[in-house]
XYZ file of N, CA, C and O in Angstrom:
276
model
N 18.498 -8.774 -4.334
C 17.101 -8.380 -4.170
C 16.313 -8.784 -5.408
O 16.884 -8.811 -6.499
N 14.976 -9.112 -5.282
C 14.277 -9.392 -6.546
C 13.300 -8.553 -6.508
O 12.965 -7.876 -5.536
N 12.635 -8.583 -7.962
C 11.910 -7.977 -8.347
C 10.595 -7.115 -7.444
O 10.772 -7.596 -6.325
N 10.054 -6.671 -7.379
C 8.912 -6.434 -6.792
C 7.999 -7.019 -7.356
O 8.223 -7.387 -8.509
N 6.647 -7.313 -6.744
C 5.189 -8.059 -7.676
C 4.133 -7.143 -7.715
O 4.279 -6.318 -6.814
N 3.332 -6.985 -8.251
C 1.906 -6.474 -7.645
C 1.075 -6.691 -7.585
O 0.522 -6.812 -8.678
N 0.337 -6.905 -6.532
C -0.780 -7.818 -5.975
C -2.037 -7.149 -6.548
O -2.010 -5.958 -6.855
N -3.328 -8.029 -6.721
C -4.470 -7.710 -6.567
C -5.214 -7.444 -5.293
O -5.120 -8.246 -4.363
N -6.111 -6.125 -5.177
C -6.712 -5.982 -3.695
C -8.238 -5.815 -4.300
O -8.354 -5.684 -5.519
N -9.126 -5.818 -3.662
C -10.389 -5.173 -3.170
C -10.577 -3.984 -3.432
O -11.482 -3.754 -4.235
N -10.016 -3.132 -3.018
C -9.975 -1.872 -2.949
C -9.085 -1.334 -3.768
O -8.506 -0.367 -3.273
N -8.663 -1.712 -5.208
C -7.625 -0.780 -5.647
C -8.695 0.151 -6.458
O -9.862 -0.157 -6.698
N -7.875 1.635 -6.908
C -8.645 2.692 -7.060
C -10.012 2.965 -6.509
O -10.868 3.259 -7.343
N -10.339 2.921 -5.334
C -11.305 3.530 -4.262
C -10.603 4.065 -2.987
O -9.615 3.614 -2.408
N -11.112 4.779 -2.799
C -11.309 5.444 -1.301
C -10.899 4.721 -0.337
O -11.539 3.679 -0.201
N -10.081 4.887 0.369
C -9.323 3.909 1.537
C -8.346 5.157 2.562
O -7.726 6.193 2.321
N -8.670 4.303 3.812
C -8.095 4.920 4.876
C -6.706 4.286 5.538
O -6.871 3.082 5.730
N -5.890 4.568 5.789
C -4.571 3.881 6.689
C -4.612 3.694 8.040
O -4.182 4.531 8.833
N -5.090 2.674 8.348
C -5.415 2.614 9.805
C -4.442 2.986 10.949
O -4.754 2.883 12.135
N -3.081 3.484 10.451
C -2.302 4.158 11.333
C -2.200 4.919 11.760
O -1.709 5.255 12.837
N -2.799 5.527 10.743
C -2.290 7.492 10.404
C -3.708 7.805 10.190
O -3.717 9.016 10.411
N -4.926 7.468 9.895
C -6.001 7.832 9.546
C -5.803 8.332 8.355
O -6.388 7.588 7.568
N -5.269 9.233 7.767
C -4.768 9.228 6.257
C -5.247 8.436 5.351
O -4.806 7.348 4.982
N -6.865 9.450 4.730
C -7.619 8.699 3.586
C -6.744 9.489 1.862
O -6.113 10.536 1.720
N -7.106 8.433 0.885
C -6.728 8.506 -0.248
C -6.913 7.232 -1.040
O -7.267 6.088 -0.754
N -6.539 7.862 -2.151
C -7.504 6.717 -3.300
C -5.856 5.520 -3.034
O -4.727 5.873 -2.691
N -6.262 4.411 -3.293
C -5.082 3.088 -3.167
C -4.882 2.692 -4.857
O -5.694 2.282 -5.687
N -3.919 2.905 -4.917
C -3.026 3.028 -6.640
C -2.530 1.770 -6.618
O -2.422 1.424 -7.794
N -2.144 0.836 -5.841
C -1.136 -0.182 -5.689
C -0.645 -1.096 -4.689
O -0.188 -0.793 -3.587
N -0.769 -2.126 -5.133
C -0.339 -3.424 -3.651
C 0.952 -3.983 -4.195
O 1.010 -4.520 -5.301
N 1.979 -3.843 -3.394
C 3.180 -4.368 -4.424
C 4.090 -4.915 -3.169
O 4.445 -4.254 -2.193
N 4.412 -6.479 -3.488
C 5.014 -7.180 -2.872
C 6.573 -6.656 -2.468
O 7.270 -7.576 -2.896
N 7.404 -5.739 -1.915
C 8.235 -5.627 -2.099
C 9.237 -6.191 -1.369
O 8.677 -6.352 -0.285
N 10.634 -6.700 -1.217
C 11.904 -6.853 -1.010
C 12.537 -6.537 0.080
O 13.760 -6.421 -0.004
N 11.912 -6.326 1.309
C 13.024 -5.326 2.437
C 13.690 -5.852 3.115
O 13.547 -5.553 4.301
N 14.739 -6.877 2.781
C 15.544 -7.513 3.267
C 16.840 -6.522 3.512
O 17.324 -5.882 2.579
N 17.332 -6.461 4.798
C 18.437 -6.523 5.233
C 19.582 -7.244 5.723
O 19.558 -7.410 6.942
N 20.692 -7.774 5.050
C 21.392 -8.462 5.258
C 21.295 -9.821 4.810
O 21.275 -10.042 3.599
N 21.217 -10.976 5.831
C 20.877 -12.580 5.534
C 19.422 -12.765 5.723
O 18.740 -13.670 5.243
N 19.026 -11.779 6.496
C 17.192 -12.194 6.590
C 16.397 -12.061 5.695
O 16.269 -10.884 5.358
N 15.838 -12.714 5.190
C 15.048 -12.474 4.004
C 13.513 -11.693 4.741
O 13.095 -11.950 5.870
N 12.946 -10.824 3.868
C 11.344 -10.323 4.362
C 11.255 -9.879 3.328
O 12.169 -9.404 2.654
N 9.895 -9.990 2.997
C 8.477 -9.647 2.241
C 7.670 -8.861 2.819
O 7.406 -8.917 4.020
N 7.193 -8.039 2.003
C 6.542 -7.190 2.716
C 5.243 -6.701 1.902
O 5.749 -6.018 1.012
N 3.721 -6.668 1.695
C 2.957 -6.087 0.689
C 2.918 -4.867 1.405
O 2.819 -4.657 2.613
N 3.023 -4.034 0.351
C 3.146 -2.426 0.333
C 1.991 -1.638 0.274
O 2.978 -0.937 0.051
N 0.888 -0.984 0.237
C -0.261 -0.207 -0.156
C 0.479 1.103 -0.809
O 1.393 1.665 -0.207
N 0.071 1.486 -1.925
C 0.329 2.841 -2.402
C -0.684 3.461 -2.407
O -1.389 3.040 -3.324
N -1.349 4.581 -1.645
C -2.219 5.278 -1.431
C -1.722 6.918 -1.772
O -0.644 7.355 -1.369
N -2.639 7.681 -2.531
C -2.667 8.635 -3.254
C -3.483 9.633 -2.463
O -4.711 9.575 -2.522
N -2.900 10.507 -1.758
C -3.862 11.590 -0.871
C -4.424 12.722 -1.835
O -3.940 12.532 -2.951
N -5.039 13.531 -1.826
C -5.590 14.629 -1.914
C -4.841 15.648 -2.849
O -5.221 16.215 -3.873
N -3.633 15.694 -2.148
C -2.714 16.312 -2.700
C -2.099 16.065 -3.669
O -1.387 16.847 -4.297
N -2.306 14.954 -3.894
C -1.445 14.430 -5.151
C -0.127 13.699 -5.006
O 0.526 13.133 -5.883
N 0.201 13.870 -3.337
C 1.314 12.833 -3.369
C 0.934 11.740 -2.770
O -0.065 11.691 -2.053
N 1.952 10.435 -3.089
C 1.815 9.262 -2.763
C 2.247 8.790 -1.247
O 3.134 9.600 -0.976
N 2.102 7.924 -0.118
C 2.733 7.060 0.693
C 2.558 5.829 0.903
O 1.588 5.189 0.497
N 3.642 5.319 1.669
C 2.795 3.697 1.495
C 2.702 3.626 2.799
O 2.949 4.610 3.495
N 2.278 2.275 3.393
C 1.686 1.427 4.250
C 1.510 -0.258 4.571
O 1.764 -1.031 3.647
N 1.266 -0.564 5.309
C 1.138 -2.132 5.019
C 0.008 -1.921 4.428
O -0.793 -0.996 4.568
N -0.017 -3.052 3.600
C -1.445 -3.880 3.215
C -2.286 -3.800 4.007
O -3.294 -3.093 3.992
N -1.843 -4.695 4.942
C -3.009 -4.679 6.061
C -3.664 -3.793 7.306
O -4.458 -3.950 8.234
N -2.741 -2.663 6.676
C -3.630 -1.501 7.310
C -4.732 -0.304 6.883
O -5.176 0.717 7.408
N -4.928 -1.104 5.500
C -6.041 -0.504 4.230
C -7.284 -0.949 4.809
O -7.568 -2.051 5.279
N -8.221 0.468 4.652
C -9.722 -0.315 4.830
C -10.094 1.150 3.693
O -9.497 2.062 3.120
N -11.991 0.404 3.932
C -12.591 1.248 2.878
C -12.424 2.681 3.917
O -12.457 2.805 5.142
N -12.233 3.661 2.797
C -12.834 5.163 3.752
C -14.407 5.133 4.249
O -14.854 5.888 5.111
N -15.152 4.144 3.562
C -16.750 4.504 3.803
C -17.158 3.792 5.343
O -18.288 3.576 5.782
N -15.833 3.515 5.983
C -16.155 2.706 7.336
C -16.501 3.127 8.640
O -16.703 2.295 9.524
């Protein structure tokens, strides 16, 4: 496995929603990570989003938008 990266977004530290879960919170982090199982290789960008509460979850990338939407 290699390293993880972390990407630049738009939206890091603002207000953002998870278009899955609706689950708004501030976005801490875009980080390329590793989730390969076995011989298949995958990539994956991660969203780290910071709720309310103070704990963290992630998400795809591409399911980040602004909360102001």
């Amino acid at each position: 496995m290699s390293d993880p990266e972390y990407r630049d977004h738009a939206l890091l530290r603002r207000r953002v929603r998870d278009i899955a879960s609706g689950i708004e919170g501030e976005l801490m982090a875009v980080i390329n990570e590793d989730m390969s199982t076995g011989v298949i290789p995958q990539r994956i960008d991660l969203a780290y989003i910071r709720k309310a509460d103070g704990r963290e979850f992630t998400t795809a990338a591409a399911n980040v938008e602004a909360a102001d939407q």
